[in-house]
PDB file of C-alpha atoms in Angstrom:
ATOM      1  CA  UNK V1068     -45.268  34.089  20.803  1.00 57.00           C
ATOM      2  CA  UNK V1069     -44.315  30.425  23.427  1.00 56.00           C
ATOM      3  CA  UNK V1070     -45.999  29.402  20.113  1.00 62.00           C
ATOM      4  CA  UNK V1071     -44.020  30.669  17.512  1.00 61.00           C
ATOM      5  CA  UNK V1072     -41.060  29.463  18.952  1.00 59.00           C
ATOM      6  CA  UNK V1073     -41.923  26.824  19.457  1.00 72.00           C
ATOM      7  CA  UNK V1074     -42.469  26.648  15.711  1.00 75.00           C
ATOM      8  CA  UNK V1075     -39.867  27.856  14.298  1.00 78.00           C
ATOM      9  CA  UNK V1076     -37.098  25.612  16.117  1.00 82.00           C
ATOM     10  CA  UNK V1077     -39.040  22.981  15.222  1.00 81.00           C
ATOM     11  CA  UNK V1078     -39.200  24.538  11.519  1.00 84.00           C
ATOM     12  CA  UNK V1079     -34.845  24.472  12.417  1.00 84.00           C
ATOM     13  CA  UNK V1080     -34.534  21.013  14.193  1.00 86.00           C
ATOM     14  CA  UNK V1081     -36.499  19.866  10.300  1.00 88.00           C
ATOM     15  CA  UNK V1082     -34.272  21.596   8.323  1.00 90.00           C
ATOM     16  CA  UNK V1083     -30.811  21.409  10.147  1.00 90.00           C
ATOM     17  CA  UNK V1084     -30.628  16.958  10.198  1.00 91.00           C
ATOM     18  CA  UNK V1085     -32.138  16.848   6.630  1.00 92.00           C
ATOM     19  CA  UNK V1086     -28.887  19.367   5.951  1.00 94.00           C
ATOM     20  CA  UNK V1087     -26.931  16.834   8.003  1.00 92.00           C
ATOM     21  CA  UNK V1088     -28.939  13.501   6.308  1.00 93.00           C
ATOM     22  CA  UNK V1089     -27.682  15.011   2.993  1.00 93.00           C
ATOM     23  CA  UNK V1090     -23.982  15.532   3.343  1.00 92.00           C
ATOM     24  CA  UNK V1091     -23.850  12.502   5.170  1.00 90.00           C
ATOM     25  CA  UNK V1092     -24.403  10.512   2.793  1.00 89.00           C
ATOM     26  CA  UNK V1093     -22.692  13.206  -0.249  1.00 90.00           C
ATOM     27  CA  UNK V1094     -19.518  11.967   1.908  1.00 87.00           C
ATOM     28  CA  UNK V1095     -21.156   8.620   2.583  1.00 89.00           C
ATOM     29  CA  UNK V1096     -21.818   7.582  -0.906  1.00 90.00           C
ATOM     30  CA  UNK V1097     -18.256   7.616  -2.592  1.00 89.00           C
ATOM     31  CA  UNK V1098     -17.121   5.250  -0.930  1.00 88.00           C
ATOM     32  CA  UNK V1099     -19.636   3.534  -0.868  1.00 90.00           C
ATOM     33  CA  UNK V1100     -18.842   3.372  -5.075  1.00 91.00           C
ATOM     34  CA  UNK V1101     -15.904   2.625  -4.309  1.00 91.00           C
ATOM     35  CA  UNK V1102     -16.036  -0.733  -2.821  1.00 92.00           C
ATOM     36  CA  UNK V1103     -19.144  -1.271  -6.002  1.00 93.00           C
ATOM     37  CA  UNK V1104     -17.162  -1.017  -8.216  1.00 92.00           C
ATOM     38  CA  UNK V1105     -14.034  -2.422  -7.649  1.00 91.00           C
ATOM     39  CA  UNK V1106     -16.492  -5.345  -6.907  1.00 92.00           C
ATOM     40  CA  UNK V1107     -18.614  -5.896  -9.131  1.00 92.00           C
ATOM     41  CA  UNK V1108     -18.368  -7.036 -13.315  1.00 89.00           C
ATOM     42  CA  UNK V1109     -15.815  -5.588 -16.368  1.00 87.00           C
ATOM     43  CA  UNK V1110     -19.101  -4.901 -17.806  1.00 87.00           C
ATOM     44  CA  UNK V1111     -21.058  -2.644 -15.069  1.00 88.00           C
ATOM     45  CA  UNK V1112     -18.242  -1.068 -14.321  1.00 88.00           C
ATOM     46  CA  UNK V1113     -17.026  -0.270 -17.754  1.00 85.00           C
ATOM     47  CA  UNK V1114     -20.754   1.257 -19.368  1.00 85.00           C
ATOM     48  CA  UNK V1115     -20.912   3.535 -16.090  1.00 83.00           C
ATOM     49  CA  UNK V1116     -24.042   0.519 -14.652  1.00 85.00           C
ATOM     50  CA  UNK V1117     -23.057   0.718 -11.235  1.00 85.00           C
ATOM     51  CA  UNK V1118     -25.660   3.431  -8.989  1.00 83.00           C
ATOM     52  CA  UNK V1119     -24.666   1.952  -5.772  1.00 83.00           C
ATOM     53  CA  UNK V1120     -24.891  -1.548  -5.042  1.00 87.00           C
ATOM     54  CA  UNK V1121     -22.304  -3.768  -6.542  1.00 89.00           C
ATOM     55  CA  UNK V1122     -23.433  -5.829 -10.203  1.00 88.00           C
ATOM     56  CA  UNK V1123     -22.058  -9.699 -11.261  1.00 87.00           C
ATOM     57  CA  UNK V1124     -20.207 -10.051  -8.151  1.00 87.00           C
ATOM     58  CA  UNK V1125     -16.394 -10.730  -8.078  1.00 88.00           C
ATOM     59  CA  UNK V1126     -12.960 -10.795  -5.629  1.00 90.00           C
ATOM     60  CA  UNK V1127     -10.351 -10.857  -8.600  1.00 90.00           C
ATOM     61  CA  UNK V1128      -9.630  -7.307  -9.293  1.00 89.00           C
ATOM     62  CA  UNK V1129      -8.846  -7.756  -4.750  1.00 91.00           C
ATOM     63  CA  UNK V1130      -7.314 -10.505  -5.462  1.00 90.00           C
ATOM     64  CA  UNK V1131      -4.542  -8.972  -8.592  1.00 87.00           C
ATOM     65  CA  UNK V1132      -3.797  -6.498  -5.333  1.00 87.00           C
ATOM     66  CA  UNK V1133      -2.703  -8.819  -2.964  1.00 90.00           C
ATOM     67  CA  UNK V1134      -0.477 -11.587  -5.528  1.00 90.00           C
ATOM     68  CA  UNK V1135       1.147  -7.666  -6.105  1.00 88.00           C
ATOM     69  CA  UNK V1136       4.138  -7.455  -4.399  1.00 91.00           C
ATOM     70  CA  UNK V1137       4.471  -4.006  -5.557  1.00 90.00           C
ATOM     71  CA  UNK V1138       1.491  -3.434  -3.064  1.00 91.00           C
ATOM     72  CA  UNK V1139       2.395  -5.038  -0.229  1.00 92.00           C
ATOM     73  CA  UNK V1140       5.560  -3.296  -0.862  1.00 92.00           C
ATOM     74  CA  UNK V1141       4.162   0.410  -1.030  1.00 92.00           C
ATOM     75  CA  UNK V1142       2.292   0.352   1.963  1.00 92.00           C
ATOM     76  CA  UNK V1143       4.776  -1.408   3.801  1.00 93.00           C
ATOM     77  CA  UNK V1144       6.067   1.876   2.881  1.00 93.00           C
ATOM     78  CA  UNK V1145       3.425   4.461   3.196  1.00 93.00           C
ATOM     79  CA  UNK V1146       3.677   2.988   6.655  1.00 93.00           C
ATOM     80  CA  UNK V1147       7.175   4.295   7.728  1.00 93.00           C
ATOM     81  CA  UNK V1148       7.076   6.982   6.244  1.00 93.00           C
ATOM     82  CA  UNK V1149       3.424   7.580   7.645  1.00 92.00           C
ATOM     83  CA  UNK V1150       4.768   6.321  11.294  1.00 93.00           C
ATOM     84  CA  UNK V1151       8.105   7.518  11.871  1.00 94.00           C
ATOM     85  CA  UNK V1152       7.402  11.119   9.853  1.00 93.00           C
ATOM     86  CA  UNK V1153       4.951  11.685  12.913  1.00 93.00           C
ATOM     87  CA  UNK V1154       7.756  10.449  15.344  1.00 94.00           C
ATOM     88  CA  UNK V1155       9.820  13.029  13.509  1.00 94.00           C
ATOM     89  CA  UNK V1156       7.612  15.532  13.222  1.00 93.00           C
ATOM     90  CA  UNK V1157       5.378  15.840  16.505  1.00 93.00           C
ATOM     91  CA  UNK V1158       8.833  16.376  18.630  1.00 93.00           C
ATOM     92  CA  UNK V1159      10.131  18.685  16.774  1.00 92.00           C
ATOM     93  CA  UNK V1160       6.261  21.082  16.928  1.00 92.00           C
ATOM     94  CA  UNK V1161       6.203  19.742  21.071  1.00 93.00           C
ATOM     95  CA  UNK V1162       9.995  20.830  21.563  1.00 92.00           C
ATOM     96  CA  UNK V1163       8.995  24.322  19.560  1.00 91.00           C
ATOM     97  CA  UNK V1164       5.738  24.490  20.850  1.00 92.00           C
ATOM     98  CA  UNK V1165       6.642  24.454  24.199  1.00 92.00           C
ATOM     99  CA  UNK V1166       9.507  27.043  23.823  1.00 91.00           C
ATOM    100  CA  UNK V1167       7.769  29.196  21.534  1.00 91.00           C
ATOM    101  CA  UNK V1168       4.741  29.664  24.881  1.00 89.00           C
ATOM    102  CA  UNK V1169       7.581  30.892  27.409  1.00 88.00           C
ATOM    103  CA  UNK V1170       7.352  34.335  27.872  1.00 85.00           C
ATOM    104  CA  UNK V1171      10.684  34.787  28.660  1.00 85.00           C
ATOM    105  CA  UNK V1172      12.247  33.647  26.089  1.00 85.00           C
ATOM    106  CA  UNK V1173      14.227  35.708  24.412  1.00 87.00           C
ATOM    107  CA  UNK V1174      13.092  37.527  21.605  1.00 88.00           C
ATOM    108  CA  UNK V1175       9.851  35.567  21.928  1.00 87.00           C
ATOM    109  CA  UNK V1176       8.010  37.716  19.893  1.00 88.00           C
ATOM    110  CA  UNK V1177       9.881  37.227  16.412  1.00 89.00           C
ATOM    111  CA  UNK V1178       9.836  33.970  16.692  1.00 89.00           C
ATOM    112  CA  UNK V1179       6.627  33.759  16.509  1.00 87.00           C
ATOM    113  CA  UNK V1180       6.052  36.144  13.783  1.00 90.00           C
ATOM    114  CA  UNK V1181       8.586  34.113  11.617  1.00 88.00           C
ATOM    115  CA  UNK V1182       6.004  31.510  11.797  1.00 86.00           C
ATOM    116  CA  UNK V1183       3.238  32.972  11.393  1.00 85.00           C
ATOM    117  CA  UNK V1184       5.145  34.641   8.759  1.00 87.00           C
ATOM    118  CA  UNK V1185       5.647  31.166   6.412  1.00 83.00           C
ATOM    119  CA  UNK V1186       2.008  30.843   6.318  1.00 81.00           C
ATOM    120  CA  UNK V1187       0.770  33.242   4.503  1.00 82.00           C
ATOM    121  CA  UNK V1188       4.206  32.660   2.444  1.00 81.00           C
ATOM    122  CA  UNK V1189       6.574  30.717   1.214  1.00 77.00           C
ATOM    123  CA  UNK V1190       9.835  30.489  -1.378  1.00 76.00           C
ATOM    124  CA  UNK V1191       7.877  28.385  -4.157  1.00 78.00           C
ATOM    125  CA  UNK V1192       8.488  25.858  -5.367  1.00 81.00           C
ATOM    126  CA  UNK V1193      11.693  25.597  -7.076  1.00 84.00           C
ATOM    127  CA  UNK V1194      13.244  26.646  -4.060  1.00 84.00           C
ATOM    128  CA  UNK V1195      11.309  24.091  -2.110  1.00 83.00           C
ATOM    129  CA  UNK V1196      12.961  21.327  -4.678  1.00 84.00           C
ATOM    130  CA  UNK V1197      16.276  22.294  -5.096  1.00 85.00           C
ATOM    131  CA  UNK V1198      15.775  23.320  -0.859  1.00 84.00           C
ATOM    132  CA  UNK V1199      15.178  19.308  -1.440  1.00 83.00           C
ATOM    133  CA  UNK V1200      17.608  18.191  -3.560  1.00 82.00           C
ATOM    134  CA  UNK V1201      20.799  19.392  -1.576  1.00 84.00           C
ATOM    135  CA  UNK V1202      19.705  17.414   2.541  1.00 82.00           C
ATOM    136  CA  UNK V1203      19.446  14.091  -0.288  1.00 81.00           C
ATOM    137  CA  UNK V1204      22.852  15.351  -1.138  1.00 82.00           C
ATOM    138  CA  UNK V1205      23.368  16.139   2.420  1.00 83.00           C
ATOM    139  CA  UNK V1206      22.242  12.348   3.148  1.00 82.00           C
ATOM    140  CA  UNK V1207      23.713  10.377   0.645  1.00 79.00           C
ATOM    141  CA  UNK V1208      26.965  12.053   1.860  1.00 81.00           C
ATOM    142  CA  UNK V1209      26.481  10.460   5.494  1.00 82.00           C
ATOM    143  CA  UNK V1210      25.695   7.053   4.645  1.00 79.00           C
ATOM    144  CA  UNK V1211      21.895   7.855   4.193  1.00 78.00           C
ATOM    145  CA  UNK V1212      20.323   5.884   0.738  1.00 76.00           C
ATOM    146  CA  UNK V1213      16.922   5.937   1.317  1.00 78.00           C
ATOM    147  CA  UNK V1214      14.881   8.589  -0.012  1.00 82.00           C
ATOM    148  CA  UNK V1215      11.692   7.501   2.478  1.00 87.00           C
ATOM    149  CA  UNK V1216      14.451   9.387   5.056  1.00 88.00           C
ATOM    150  CA  UNK V1217      15.008  12.941   3.458  1.00 86.00           C
ATOM    151  CA  UNK V1218       9.987  12.331   2.995  1.00 88.00           C
ATOM    152  CA  UNK V1219      10.574  11.940   6.800  1.00 89.00           C
ATOM    153  CA  UNK V1220      12.756  14.604   7.542  1.00 87.00           C
ATOM    154  CA  UNK V1221      11.616  16.878   4.925  1.00 83.00           C
ATOM    155  CA  UNK V1222       8.045  17.144   6.003  1.00 82.00           C
ATOM    156  CA  UNK V1223       9.109  17.559   9.699  1.00 83.00           C
ATOM    157  CA  UNK V1224       7.656  20.899   9.330  1.00 82.00           C
ATOM    158  CA  UNK V1225       4.093  22.202   9.287  1.00 85.00           C
ATOM    159  CA  UNK V1226       3.348  26.069  11.546  1.00 87.00           C
ATOM    160  CA  UNK V1227      -0.215  26.198  11.867  1.00 88.00           C
ATOM    161  CA  UNK V1228       0.348  22.595  14.104  1.00 89.00           C
ATOM    162  CA  UNK V1229       3.023  24.104  16.637  1.00 91.00           C
ATOM    163  CA  UNK V1230       0.418  27.964  16.442  1.00 89.00           C
ATOM    164  CA  UNK V1231      -2.255  24.898  18.236  1.00 87.00           C
ATOM    165  CA  UNK V1232       0.411  23.003  20.112  1.00 90.00           C
ATOM    166  CA  UNK V1233       1.687  26.862  21.304  1.00 91.00           C
ATOM    167  CA  UNK V1234      -1.578  28.719  21.654  1.00 88.00           C
ATOM    168  CA  UNK V1235      -2.735  25.247  24.310  1.00 87.00           C
ATOM    169  CA  UNK V1236       0.268  24.638  26.664  1.00 89.00           C
ATOM    170  CA  UNK V1237      -0.047  29.621  26.972  1.00 88.00           C
ATOM    171  CA  UNK V1238      -3.543  27.427  28.608  1.00 85.00           C
ATOM    172  CA  UNK V1239      -2.081  25.814  31.196  1.00 85.00           C
ATOM    173  CA  UNK V1240      -1.739  27.071  34.824  1.00 86.00           C
ATOM    174  CA  UNK V1241       1.495  28.823  35.332  1.00 84.00           C
ATOM    175  CA  UNK V1242       1.763  28.055  38.726  1.00 86.00           C
ATOM    176  CA  UNK V1243       1.860  24.199  38.060  1.00 86.00           C
ATOM    177  CA  UNK V1244       4.876  25.050  36.556  1.00 86.00           C
ATOM    178  CA  UNK V1245       5.735  26.478  39.922  1.00 86.00           C
ATOM    179  CA  UNK V1246       5.027  24.179  41.719  1.00 88.00           C
ATOM    180  CA  UNK V1247       7.777  21.541  39.865  1.00 87.00           C
ATOM    181  CA  UNK V1248      10.312  23.640  39.128  1.00 86.00           C
ATOM    182  CA  UNK V1249       9.966  23.856  43.466  1.00 86.00           C
ATOM    183  CA  UNK V1250      10.196  20.084  43.765  1.00 84.00           C
ATOM    184  CA  UNK V1251      13.163  20.115  41.941  1.00 85.00           C
ATOM    185  CA  UNK V1252      12.235  18.702  38.201  1.00 85.00           C
ATOM    186  CA  UNK V1253      13.824  20.388  35.177  1.00 86.00           C
ATOM    187  CA  UNK V1254      12.128  21.700  32.031  1.00 86.00           C
ATOM    188  CA  UNK V1255      12.147  18.387  30.404  1.00 89.00           C
ATOM    189  CA  UNK V1256       9.885  16.929  32.697  1.00 90.00           C
ATOM    190  CA  UNK V1257       7.774  20.020  33.516  1.00 90.00           C
ATOM    191  CA  UNK V1258       6.732  19.608  29.518  1.00 90.00           C
ATOM    192  CA  UNK V1259       6.867  15.636  30.081  1.00 89.00           C
ATOM    193  CA  UNK V1260       4.850  15.426  33.516  1.00 89.00           C
ATOM    194  CA  UNK V1261       2.895  18.545  32.691  1.00 89.00           C
ATOM    195  CA  UNK V1262       2.340  20.004  29.916  1.00 90.00           C
ATOM    196  CA  UNK V1263       2.412  17.322  27.164  1.00 90.00           C
ATOM    197  CA  UNK V1264      -0.380  15.257  30.059  1.00 89.00           C
ATOM    198  CA  UNK V1265      -2.568  18.669  30.426  1.00 87.00           C
ATOM    199  CA  UNK V1266      -2.220  18.722  26.515  1.00 86.00           C
ATOM    200  CA  UNK V1267      -2.957  15.537  25.583  1.00 85.00           C
ATOM    201  CA  UNK V1268      -5.791  16.660  23.169  1.00 83.00           C
ATOM    202  CA  UNK V1269      -4.177  19.471  20.641  1.00 86.00           C
ATOM    203  CA  UNK V1270      -1.971  16.554  21.016  1.00 89.00           C
ATOM    204  CA  UNK V1271      -3.610  13.701  20.167  1.00 86.00           C
ATOM    205  CA  UNK V1272      -5.729  15.288  16.758  1.00 85.00           C
ATOM    206  CA  UNK V1273      -2.729  17.765  15.387  1.00 89.00           C
ATOM    207  CA  UNK V1274      -0.582  13.957  16.192  1.00 89.00           C
ATOM    208  CA  UNK V1275      -3.793  13.218  13.542  1.00 86.00           C
ATOM    209  CA  UNK V1276      -3.744  15.706  10.935  1.00 86.00           C
ATOM    210  CA  UNK V1277       0.078  15.120  11.024  1.00 90.00           C
ATOM    211  CA  UNK V1278      -0.208  11.101  10.476  1.00 89.00           C
ATOM    212  CA  UNK V1279      -3.027  11.991   7.803  1.00 87.00           C
ATOM    213  CA  UNK V1280      -0.769  14.446   5.916  1.00 88.00           C
ATOM    214  CA  UNK V1281       1.442  12.018   5.593  1.00 90.00           C
ATOM    215  CA  UNK V1282      -0.297   8.715   4.285  1.00 90.00           C
ATOM    216  CA  UNK V1283      -1.593  10.255   1.600  1.00 88.00           C
ATOM    217  CA  UNK V1284       1.224  12.570   0.992  1.00 86.00           C
ATOM    218  CA  UNK V1285       2.089  12.106  -3.280  1.00 87.00           C
ATOM    219  CA  UNK V1286       3.456  14.880  -4.094  1.00 88.00           C
ATOM    220  CA  UNK V1287       6.606  15.063  -2.599  1.00 86.00           C
ATOM    221  CA  UNK V1288       6.787  11.092  -2.205  1.00 88.00           C
ATOM    222  CA  UNK V1289       6.520  11.144  -6.050  1.00 87.00           C
ATOM    223  CA  UNK V1290       9.085  14.139  -6.527  1.00 85.00           C
ATOM    224  CA  UNK V1291      12.264  12.867  -4.080  1.00 85.00           C
ATOM    225  CA  UNK V1292      12.086   8.820  -4.012  1.00 87.00           C
ATOM    226  CA  UNK V1293      13.991   7.967  -6.815  1.00 81.00           C
ATOM    227  CA  UNK V1294      13.183   4.102  -6.776  1.00 83.00           C
ATOM    228  CA  UNK V1295      10.848   2.098  -7.261  1.00 83.00           C
ATOM    229  CA  UNK V1296      10.505  -0.455  -4.410  1.00 87.00           C
ATOM    230  CA  UNK V1297      10.806   2.795  -1.563  1.00 88.00           C
ATOM    231  CA  UNK V1298       7.297   4.049  -3.748  1.00 90.00           C
ATOM    232  CA  UNK V1299       4.609   5.007  -1.081  1.00 92.00           C
ATOM    233  CA  UNK V1300       0.641   3.585  -1.754  1.00 91.00           C
ATOM    234  CA  UNK V1301      -0.152   6.834  -3.445  1.00 91.00           C
ATOM    235  CA  UNK V1302       2.236   6.711  -5.482  1.00 91.00           C
ATOM    236  CA  UNK V1303       2.407   3.199  -6.523  1.00 91.00           C
ATOM    237  CA  UNK V1304      -2.107   4.354  -6.803  1.00 90.00           C
ATOM    238  CA  UNK V1305      -0.758   7.203  -9.196  1.00 89.00           C
ATOM    239  CA  UNK V1306       1.828   5.061 -11.581  1.00 88.00           C
ATOM    240  CA  UNK V1307      -0.504   2.303 -11.503  1.00 87.00           C
ATOM    241  CA  UNK V1308      -4.045   4.818 -13.172  1.00 86.00           C
ATOM    242  CA  UNK V1309      -1.451   6.057 -15.236  1.00 86.00           C
ATOM    243  CA  UNK V1310      -0.418   2.434 -16.330  1.00 84.00           C
ATOM    244  CA  UNK V1311      -4.233   1.584 -16.757  1.00 82.00           C
ATOM    245  CA  UNK V1312      -4.541   4.481 -19.122  1.00 81.00           C
ATOM    246  CA  UNK V1313      -1.821   3.348 -21.457  1.00 77.00           C
ATOM    247  CA  UNK V1314      -3.519   2.157 -25.222  1.00 74.00           C
ATOM    248  CA  UNK V1315      -0.613  -0.717 -25.410  1.00 70.00           C
ATOM    249  CA  UNK V1316      -1.254  -1.997 -21.787  1.00 69.00           C
ATOM    250  CA  UNK V1317      -4.831  -1.886 -22.086  1.00 71.00           C
ATOM    251  CA  UNK V1318      -5.275  -3.188 -25.774  1.00 70.00           C
ATOM    252  CA  UNK V1319      -5.078  -7.161 -24.566  1.00 68.00           C
ATOM    253  CA  UNK V1320      -7.252  -7.291 -21.083  1.00 75.00           C
ATOM    254  CA  UNK V1321      -9.490  -9.686 -21.495  1.00 77.00           C
ATOM    255  CA  UNK V1322     -10.798 -10.143 -17.597  1.00 80.00           C
ATOM    256  CA  UNK V1323     -13.193 -10.144 -16.007  1.00 82.00           C
ATOM    257  CA  UNK V1324     -12.767  -7.429 -13.832  1.00 85.00           C
ATOM    258  CA  UNK V1325     -12.054  -4.393 -15.174  1.00 87.00           C
ATOM    259  CA  UNK V1326      -8.710  -1.801 -14.480  1.00 86.00           C
ATOM    260  CA  UNK V1327     -10.804   0.801 -12.859  1.00 88.00           C
ATOM    261  CA  UNK V1328     -12.155  -2.638  -9.894  1.00 90.00           C
ATOM    262  CA  UNK V1329      -7.950  -2.402  -9.418  1.00 89.00           C
ATOM    263  CA  UNK V1330      -8.201   1.274  -8.435  1.00 90.00           C
ATOM    264  CA  UNK V1331     -11.037   0.985  -6.852  1.00 92.00           C
ATOM    265  CA  UNK V1332      -9.172  -2.194  -5.096  1.00 92.00           C
ATOM    266  CA  UNK V1333      -6.510   0.113  -3.691  1.00 90.00           C
ATOM    267  CA  UNK V1334      -8.329   2.929  -3.076  1.00 89.00           C
ATOM    268  CA  UNK V1335     -10.735   1.374  -0.300  1.00 91.00           C
ATOM    269  CA  UNK V1336      -7.873  -0.853   0.877  1.00 89.00           C
ATOM    270  CA  UNK V1337      -5.372   2.704   1.297  1.00 87.00           C
ATOM    271  CA  UNK V1338      -8.468   4.395   3.129  1.00 87.00           C
ATOM    272  CA  UNK V1339      -9.014   1.965   5.487  1.00 86.00           C
ATOM    273  CA  UNK V1340      -6.239   2.040   8.450  1.00 84.00           C
ATOM    274  CA  UNK V1341      -7.594   5.770   8.452  1.00 81.00           C
ATOM    275  CA  UNK V1342     -10.962   4.837   9.531  1.00 82.00           C
ATOM    276  CA  UNK V1343      -9.479   2.091  12.048  1.00 83.00           C
ATOM    277  CA  UNK V1344      -7.812   5.097  13.921  1.00 81.00           C
ATOM    278  CA  UNK V1345     -10.072   7.679  13.675  1.00 77.00           C
ATOM    279  CA  UNK V1346     -13.218   6.472  15.808  1.00 76.00           C
ATOM    280  CA  UNK V1347     -10.675   6.194  19.091  1.00 75.00           C
ATOM    281  CA  UNK V1348      -9.300   9.844  18.076  1.00 72.00           C
ATOM    282  CA  UNK V1349     -11.930  11.388  17.523  1.00 70.00           C
ATOM    283  CA  UNK V1350     -13.200  12.294  20.999  1.00 67.00           C
ATOM    284  CA  UNK V1351      -9.469  14.584  21.090  1.00 65.00           C
ATOM    285  CA  UNK V1352     -10.494  16.016  17.805  1.00 62.00           C
ATOM    286  CA  UNK V1353     -12.760  19.409  18.968  1.00 57.00           C
ATOM    287  CA  UNK V1354     -11.845  19.880  22.410  1.00 57.00           C
ATOM    288  CA  UNK V1355      -7.856  19.324  20.999  1.00 51.00           C
ATOM    289  CA  UNK V1356      -8.597  22.222  18.258  1.00 53.00           C
ATOM    290  CA  UNK V1357     -10.626  24.101  20.699  1.00 54.00           C
ATOM    291  CA  UNK V1358      -7.777  24.121  22.679  1.00 52.00           C
ATOM    292  CA  UNK V1359      -5.326  25.260  19.597  1.00 47.00           C
ATOM    293  CA  UNK V1360      -6.703  27.532  18.074  1.00 47.00           C
ATOM    294  CA  UNK V1361      -8.342  29.567  21.152  1.00 48.00           C
ATOM    295  CA  UNK V1362      -5.662  31.985  23.158  1.00 50.00           C
ATOM    296  CA  UNK V1363      -6.745  33.678  26.960  1.00 48.00           C
TER     297      UNK V1363
END
């Protein structure tokens, strides 16, 4: 019996490692292909000669991108939206989650129900768009002309992330809060010195969710930002792709690199910050989701 268990366990490990290896390759291959396509020659890209490694090595596509002022402008806009958008969303989420975690909150069950209700049903795309247009009118009336702030403020609510933080806050022992209150701590001091430090894994995870959402945001950024100088990177990539699909523009294309190489170069550059930041937050990820996703 023991021998059969050892054999079955060995088979299970082999199958698991094979599946994980295949999954890792499937995730890694598109990124490696994008790098190869960005630095390969025009003929290799246009005629589909690339498999994994680059051919006819060139870096002119990256040079074309780096010399484009609109690229750096859009990169700056994306950093702006990601940084301030994450700060604003985290402020809303932490304060909302802290209030909803308190059993003494009046109408707590009702607030929690309406929060979850927004995950099941939404007003729809058109009402949401009209709501954002009205918000822009208010912003213009008070002197805020930069549409990037509209994206930052309008995207500051995520029910799922508030629920994760609420569950994490509910897991903090009440005795610690009571001790802080006895020592004279206010509500904000209890939140800042007790709940936030004891829930830093979940907070880091939720911050990562918000940051990636802002960094990859495309649809609402394109709909709400009318000034091309304020477009984030994802919108710039999409507009560049549409530009290269225009036959009139591509008729006179005589560069040593393919137009698609510029798009791939943009994609590679757009993912670099995520690759740099993620390893530092990864250690909090599993623990944070587990703490916030399980209610004791």
